[in-house]
PDB file of C-alpha atoms in Angstrom:
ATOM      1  CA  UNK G 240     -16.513 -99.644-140.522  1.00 48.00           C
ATOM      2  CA  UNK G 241     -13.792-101.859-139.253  1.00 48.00           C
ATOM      3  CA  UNK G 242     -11.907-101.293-142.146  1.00 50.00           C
ATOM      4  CA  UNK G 243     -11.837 -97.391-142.842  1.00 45.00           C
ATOM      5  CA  UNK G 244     -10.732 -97.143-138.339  1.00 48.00           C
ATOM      6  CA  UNK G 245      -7.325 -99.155-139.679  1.00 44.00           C
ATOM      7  CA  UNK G 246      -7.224 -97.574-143.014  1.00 46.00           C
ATOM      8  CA  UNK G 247      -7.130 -94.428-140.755  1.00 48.00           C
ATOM      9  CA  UNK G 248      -4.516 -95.864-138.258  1.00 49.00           C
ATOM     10  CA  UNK G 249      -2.487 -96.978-140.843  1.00 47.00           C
ATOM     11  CA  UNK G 250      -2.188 -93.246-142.848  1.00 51.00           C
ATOM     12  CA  UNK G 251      -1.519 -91.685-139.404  1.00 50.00           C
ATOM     13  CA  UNK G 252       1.106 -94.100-138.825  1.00 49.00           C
ATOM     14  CA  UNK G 253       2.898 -93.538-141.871  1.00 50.00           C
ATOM     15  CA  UNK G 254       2.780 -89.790-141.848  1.00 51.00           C
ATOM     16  CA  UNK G 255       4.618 -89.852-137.984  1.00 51.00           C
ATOM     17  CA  UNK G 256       6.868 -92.203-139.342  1.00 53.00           C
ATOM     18  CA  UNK G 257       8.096 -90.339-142.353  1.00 56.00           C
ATOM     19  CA  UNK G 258       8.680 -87.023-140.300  1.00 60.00           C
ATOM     20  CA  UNK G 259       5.864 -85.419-141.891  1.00 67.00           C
ATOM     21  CA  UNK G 260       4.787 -84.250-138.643  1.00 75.00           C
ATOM     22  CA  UNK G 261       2.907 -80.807-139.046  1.00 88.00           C
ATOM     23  CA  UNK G 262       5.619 -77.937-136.739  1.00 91.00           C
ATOM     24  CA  UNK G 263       5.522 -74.783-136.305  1.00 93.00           C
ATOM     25  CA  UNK G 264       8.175 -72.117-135.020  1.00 94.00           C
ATOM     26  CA  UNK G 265       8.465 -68.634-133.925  1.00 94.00           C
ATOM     27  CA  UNK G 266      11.647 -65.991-133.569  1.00 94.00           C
ATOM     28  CA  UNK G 267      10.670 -63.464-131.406  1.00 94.00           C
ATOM     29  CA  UNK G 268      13.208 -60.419-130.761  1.00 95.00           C
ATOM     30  CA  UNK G 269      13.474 -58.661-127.248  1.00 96.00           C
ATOM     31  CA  UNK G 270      14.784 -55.277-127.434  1.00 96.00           C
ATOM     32  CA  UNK G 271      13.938 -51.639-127.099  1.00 97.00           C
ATOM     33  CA  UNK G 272      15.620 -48.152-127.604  1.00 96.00           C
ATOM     34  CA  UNK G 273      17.052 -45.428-125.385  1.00 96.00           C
ATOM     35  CA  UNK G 274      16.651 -42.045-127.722  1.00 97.00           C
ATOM     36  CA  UNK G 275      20.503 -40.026-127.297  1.00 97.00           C
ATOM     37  CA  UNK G 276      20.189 -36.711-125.372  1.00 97.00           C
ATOM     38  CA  UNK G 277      23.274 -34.630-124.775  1.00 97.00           C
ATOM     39  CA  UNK G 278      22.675 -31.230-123.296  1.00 97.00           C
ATOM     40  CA  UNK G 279      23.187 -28.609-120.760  1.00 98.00           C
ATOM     41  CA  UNK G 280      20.397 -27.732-118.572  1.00 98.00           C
ATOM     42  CA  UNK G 281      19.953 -25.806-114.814  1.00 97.00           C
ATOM     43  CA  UNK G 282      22.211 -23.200-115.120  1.00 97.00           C
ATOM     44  CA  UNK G 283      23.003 -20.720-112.509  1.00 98.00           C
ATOM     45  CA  UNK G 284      25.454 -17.232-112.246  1.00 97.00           C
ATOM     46  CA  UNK G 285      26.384 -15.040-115.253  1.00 96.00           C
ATOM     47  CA  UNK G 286      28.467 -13.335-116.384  1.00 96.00           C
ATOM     48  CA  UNK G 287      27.859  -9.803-115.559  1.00 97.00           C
ATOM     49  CA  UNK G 288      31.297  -8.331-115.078  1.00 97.00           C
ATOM     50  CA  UNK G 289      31.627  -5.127-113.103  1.00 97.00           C
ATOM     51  CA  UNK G 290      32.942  -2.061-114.213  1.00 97.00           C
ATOM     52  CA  UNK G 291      36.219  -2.347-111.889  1.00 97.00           C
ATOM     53  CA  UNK G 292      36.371  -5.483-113.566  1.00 97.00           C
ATOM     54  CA  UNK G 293      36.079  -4.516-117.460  1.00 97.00           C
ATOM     55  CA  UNK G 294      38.735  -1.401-116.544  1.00 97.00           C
ATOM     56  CA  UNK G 295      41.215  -3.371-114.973  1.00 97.00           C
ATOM     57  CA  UNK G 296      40.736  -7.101-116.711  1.00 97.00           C
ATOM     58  CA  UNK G 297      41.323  -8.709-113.830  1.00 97.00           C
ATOM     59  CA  UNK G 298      38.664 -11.316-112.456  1.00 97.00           C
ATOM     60  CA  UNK G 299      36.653 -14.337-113.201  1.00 98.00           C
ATOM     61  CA  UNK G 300      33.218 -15.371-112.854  1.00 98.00           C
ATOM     62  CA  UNK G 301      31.159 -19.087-113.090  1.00 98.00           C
ATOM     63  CA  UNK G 302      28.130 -20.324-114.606  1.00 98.00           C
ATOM     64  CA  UNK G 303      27.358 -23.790-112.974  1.00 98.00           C
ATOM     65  CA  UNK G 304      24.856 -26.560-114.595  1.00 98.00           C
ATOM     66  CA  UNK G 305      24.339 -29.846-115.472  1.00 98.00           C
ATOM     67  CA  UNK G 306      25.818 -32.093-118.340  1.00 98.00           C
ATOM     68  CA  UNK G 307      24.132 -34.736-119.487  1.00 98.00           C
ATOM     69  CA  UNK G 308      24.989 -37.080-122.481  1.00 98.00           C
ATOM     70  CA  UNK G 309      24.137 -40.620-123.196  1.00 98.00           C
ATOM     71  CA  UNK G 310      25.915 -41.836-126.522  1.00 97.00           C
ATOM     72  CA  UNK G 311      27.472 -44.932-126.682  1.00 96.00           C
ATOM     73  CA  UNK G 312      30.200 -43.091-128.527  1.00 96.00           C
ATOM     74  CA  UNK G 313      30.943 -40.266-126.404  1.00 96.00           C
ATOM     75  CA  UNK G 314      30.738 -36.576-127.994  1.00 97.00           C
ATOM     76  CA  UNK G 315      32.675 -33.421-129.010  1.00 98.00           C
ATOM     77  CA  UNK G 316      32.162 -30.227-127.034  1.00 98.00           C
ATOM     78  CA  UNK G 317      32.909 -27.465-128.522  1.00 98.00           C
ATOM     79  CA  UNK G 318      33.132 -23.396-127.520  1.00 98.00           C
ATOM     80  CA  UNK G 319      32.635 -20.546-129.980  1.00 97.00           C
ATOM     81  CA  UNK G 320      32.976 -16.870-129.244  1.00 97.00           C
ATOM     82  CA  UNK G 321      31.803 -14.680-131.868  1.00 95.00           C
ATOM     83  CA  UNK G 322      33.909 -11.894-131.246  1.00 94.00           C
ATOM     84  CA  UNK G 323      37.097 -13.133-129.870  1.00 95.00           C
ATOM     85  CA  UNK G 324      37.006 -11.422-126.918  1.00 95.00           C
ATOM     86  CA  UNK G 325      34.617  -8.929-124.821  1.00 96.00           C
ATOM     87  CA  UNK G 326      34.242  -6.447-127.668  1.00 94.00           C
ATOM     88  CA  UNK G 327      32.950  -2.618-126.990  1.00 95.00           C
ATOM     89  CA  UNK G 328      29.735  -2.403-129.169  1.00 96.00           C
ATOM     90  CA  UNK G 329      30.091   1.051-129.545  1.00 95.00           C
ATOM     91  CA  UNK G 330      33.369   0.366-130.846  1.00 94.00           C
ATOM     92  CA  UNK G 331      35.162  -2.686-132.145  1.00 90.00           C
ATOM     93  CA  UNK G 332      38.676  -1.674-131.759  1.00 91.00           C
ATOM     94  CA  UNK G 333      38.217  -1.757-127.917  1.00 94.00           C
ATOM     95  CA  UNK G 334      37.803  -4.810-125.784  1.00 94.00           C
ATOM     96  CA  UNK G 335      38.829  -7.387-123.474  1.00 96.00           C
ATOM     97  CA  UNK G 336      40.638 -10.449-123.236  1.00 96.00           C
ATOM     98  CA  UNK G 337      39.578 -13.509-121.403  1.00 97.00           C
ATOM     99  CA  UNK G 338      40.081 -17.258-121.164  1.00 97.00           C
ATOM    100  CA  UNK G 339      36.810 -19.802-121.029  1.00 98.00           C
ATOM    101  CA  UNK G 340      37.523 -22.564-118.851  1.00 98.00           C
ATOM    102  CA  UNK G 341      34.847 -25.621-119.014  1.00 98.00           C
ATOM    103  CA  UNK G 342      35.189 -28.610-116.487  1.00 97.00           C
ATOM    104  CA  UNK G 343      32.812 -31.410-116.447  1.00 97.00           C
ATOM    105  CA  UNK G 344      32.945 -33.773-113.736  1.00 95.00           C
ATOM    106  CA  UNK G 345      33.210 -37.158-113.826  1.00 94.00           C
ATOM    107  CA  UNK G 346      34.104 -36.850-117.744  1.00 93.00           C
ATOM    108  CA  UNK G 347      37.352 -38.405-117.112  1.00 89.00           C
ATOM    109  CA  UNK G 348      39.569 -35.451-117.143  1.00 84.00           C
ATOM    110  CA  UNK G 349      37.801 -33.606-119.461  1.00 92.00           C
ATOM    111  CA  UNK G 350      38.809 -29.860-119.644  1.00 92.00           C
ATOM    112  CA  UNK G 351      37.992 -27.497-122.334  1.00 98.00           C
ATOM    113  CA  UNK G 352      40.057 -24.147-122.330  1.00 97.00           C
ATOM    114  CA  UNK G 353      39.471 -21.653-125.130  1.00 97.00           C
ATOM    115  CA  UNK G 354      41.347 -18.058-125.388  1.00 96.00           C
ATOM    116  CA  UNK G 355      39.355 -15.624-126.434  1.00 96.00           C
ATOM    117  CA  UNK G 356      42.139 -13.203-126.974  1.00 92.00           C
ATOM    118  CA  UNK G 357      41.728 -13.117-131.054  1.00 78.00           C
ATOM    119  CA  UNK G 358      40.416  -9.364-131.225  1.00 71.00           C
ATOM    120  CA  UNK G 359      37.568  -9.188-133.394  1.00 66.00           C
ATOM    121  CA  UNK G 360      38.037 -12.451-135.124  1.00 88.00           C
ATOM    122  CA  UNK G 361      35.282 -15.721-134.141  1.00 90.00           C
ATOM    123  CA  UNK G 362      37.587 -18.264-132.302  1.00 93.00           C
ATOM    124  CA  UNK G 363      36.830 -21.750-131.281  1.00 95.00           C
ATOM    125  CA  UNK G 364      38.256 -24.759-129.258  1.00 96.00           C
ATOM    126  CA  UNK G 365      36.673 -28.379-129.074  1.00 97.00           C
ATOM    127  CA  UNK G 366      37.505 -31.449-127.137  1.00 97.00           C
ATOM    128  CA  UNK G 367      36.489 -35.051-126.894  1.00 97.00           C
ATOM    129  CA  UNK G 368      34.469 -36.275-124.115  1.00 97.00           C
ATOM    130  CA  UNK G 369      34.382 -39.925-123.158  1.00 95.00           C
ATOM    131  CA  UNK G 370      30.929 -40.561-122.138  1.00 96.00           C
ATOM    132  CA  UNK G 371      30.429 -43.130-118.900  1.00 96.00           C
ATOM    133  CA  UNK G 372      27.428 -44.255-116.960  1.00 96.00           C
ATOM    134  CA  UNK G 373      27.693 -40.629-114.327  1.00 97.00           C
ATOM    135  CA  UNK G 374      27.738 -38.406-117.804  1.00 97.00           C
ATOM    136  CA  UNK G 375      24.699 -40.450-119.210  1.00 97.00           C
ATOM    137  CA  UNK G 376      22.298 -39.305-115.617  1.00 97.00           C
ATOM    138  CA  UNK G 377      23.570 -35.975-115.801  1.00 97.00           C
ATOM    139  CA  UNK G 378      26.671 -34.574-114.007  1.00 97.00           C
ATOM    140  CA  UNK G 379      28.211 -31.128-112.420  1.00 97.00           C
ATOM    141  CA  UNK G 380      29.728 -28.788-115.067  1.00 97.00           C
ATOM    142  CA  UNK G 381      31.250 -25.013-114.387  1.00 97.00           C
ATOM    143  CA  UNK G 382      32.029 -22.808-116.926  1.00 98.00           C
ATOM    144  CA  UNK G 383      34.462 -20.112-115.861  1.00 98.00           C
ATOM    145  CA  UNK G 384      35.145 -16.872-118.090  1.00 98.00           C
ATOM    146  CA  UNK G 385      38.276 -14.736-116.370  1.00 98.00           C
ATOM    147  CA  UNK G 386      39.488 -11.662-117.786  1.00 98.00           C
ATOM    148  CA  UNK G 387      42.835 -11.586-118.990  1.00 97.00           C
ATOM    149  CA  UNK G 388      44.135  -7.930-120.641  1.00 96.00           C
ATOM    150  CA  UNK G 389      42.139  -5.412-122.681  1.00 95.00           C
ATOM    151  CA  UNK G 390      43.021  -2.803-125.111  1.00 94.00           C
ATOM    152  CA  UNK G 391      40.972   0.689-124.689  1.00 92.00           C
ATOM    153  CA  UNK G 392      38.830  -0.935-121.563  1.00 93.00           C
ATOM    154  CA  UNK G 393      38.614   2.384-119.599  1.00 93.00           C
ATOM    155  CA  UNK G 394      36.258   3.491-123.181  1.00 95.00           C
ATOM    156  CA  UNK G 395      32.531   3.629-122.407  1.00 97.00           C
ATOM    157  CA  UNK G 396      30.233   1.060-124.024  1.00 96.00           C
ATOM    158  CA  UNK G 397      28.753  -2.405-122.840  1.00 97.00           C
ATOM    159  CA  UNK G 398      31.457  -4.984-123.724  1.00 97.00           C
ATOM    160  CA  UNK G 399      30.201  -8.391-124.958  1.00 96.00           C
ATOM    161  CA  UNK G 400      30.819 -11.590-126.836  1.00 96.00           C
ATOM    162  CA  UNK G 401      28.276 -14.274-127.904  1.00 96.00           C
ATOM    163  CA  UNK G 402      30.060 -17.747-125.961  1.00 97.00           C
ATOM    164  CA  UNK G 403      28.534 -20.901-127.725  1.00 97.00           C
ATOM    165  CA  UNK G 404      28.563 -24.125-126.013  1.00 98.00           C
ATOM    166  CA  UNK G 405      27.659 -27.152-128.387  1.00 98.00           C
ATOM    167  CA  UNK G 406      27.705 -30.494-127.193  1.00 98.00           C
ATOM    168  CA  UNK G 407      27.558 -33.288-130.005  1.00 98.00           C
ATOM    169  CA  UNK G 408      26.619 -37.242-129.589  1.00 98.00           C
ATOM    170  CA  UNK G 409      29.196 -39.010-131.968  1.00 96.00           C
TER     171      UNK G 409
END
């Protein structure tokens, strides 16, 4: 019995000693994801332009909500008016002329204009916006629509225009 306890002692020996030493090793990887979300959400006013207003083409009105985006690689906002400007849906050749004015704060700078003066025809205008930590939590944004000249305004009809507001993670 003597024998096989330093037959034993003897392997073990000579398995540490040749590095043979039984390891084991794990990678393990922290991490976790934050899903992009740009949008435009709480909104409050319209645009509901008097009749003073749509005769004359004088005046402006505001829409005011909130502008959130979170991409790492900021995103394009873009306006699209369908018609060009306020168009008489009883009649096409009549209409108004106005200029869409968006303003997001803490965007640096950012200010989106688009003239919707393009009778008839769809007209668009897109900017850039750099994307910080205030955009990513959400942030003040006004949209402002003033009238600038019409053509046959004093005709009867509702005068409207379809004003899309995209905003796109790059």
């Amino acid at each position: 019995m003597n024998k096989l306890i330093v037959i034993s002692a003897i392997s073990a020996f000579t398995t540490f000693a040749s590095g043979s030493v039984l390891a084991t090793s794990q990678d393990f990887a922290p991490g976790g994801t934050v899903p992009v979300i740009c949008n435009a959400t709480t909104f409050t006013g319209d645009f509901d332009f008097t009749e003073q207003q749509i005769k004359s083409a004088t005046g402006s009105l505001d829409v005011d909500f909130k502008v959130t985006c979170n991409s790492a690689n900021d995103a394009v906002v873009k306006l699209k008016s369908s018609n060009g400007w306020l168009e008489n849906q009883s009649n096409a050749a009549f209409g108004v002329k106005y200029q869409a004015k968006l303003d997001v704060a803490d965007a640096n700078n950012f200010n989106l204009v688009l003239d919707a003066d393009n009778t008839s025809k769809q007209k668009a205008s897109e900017q850039r916006m750099t994307t910080n930590a205030q955009v990513a939590t959400g942030v003040d944004a006004k949209l402002t629509v003033g009238l600038t000249s019409g053509y046959g305004n004093s005709m009867a009809g509702d005068y409207a225009d379809n004003l899309l507001l995209t905003i796109t993670a790059l």
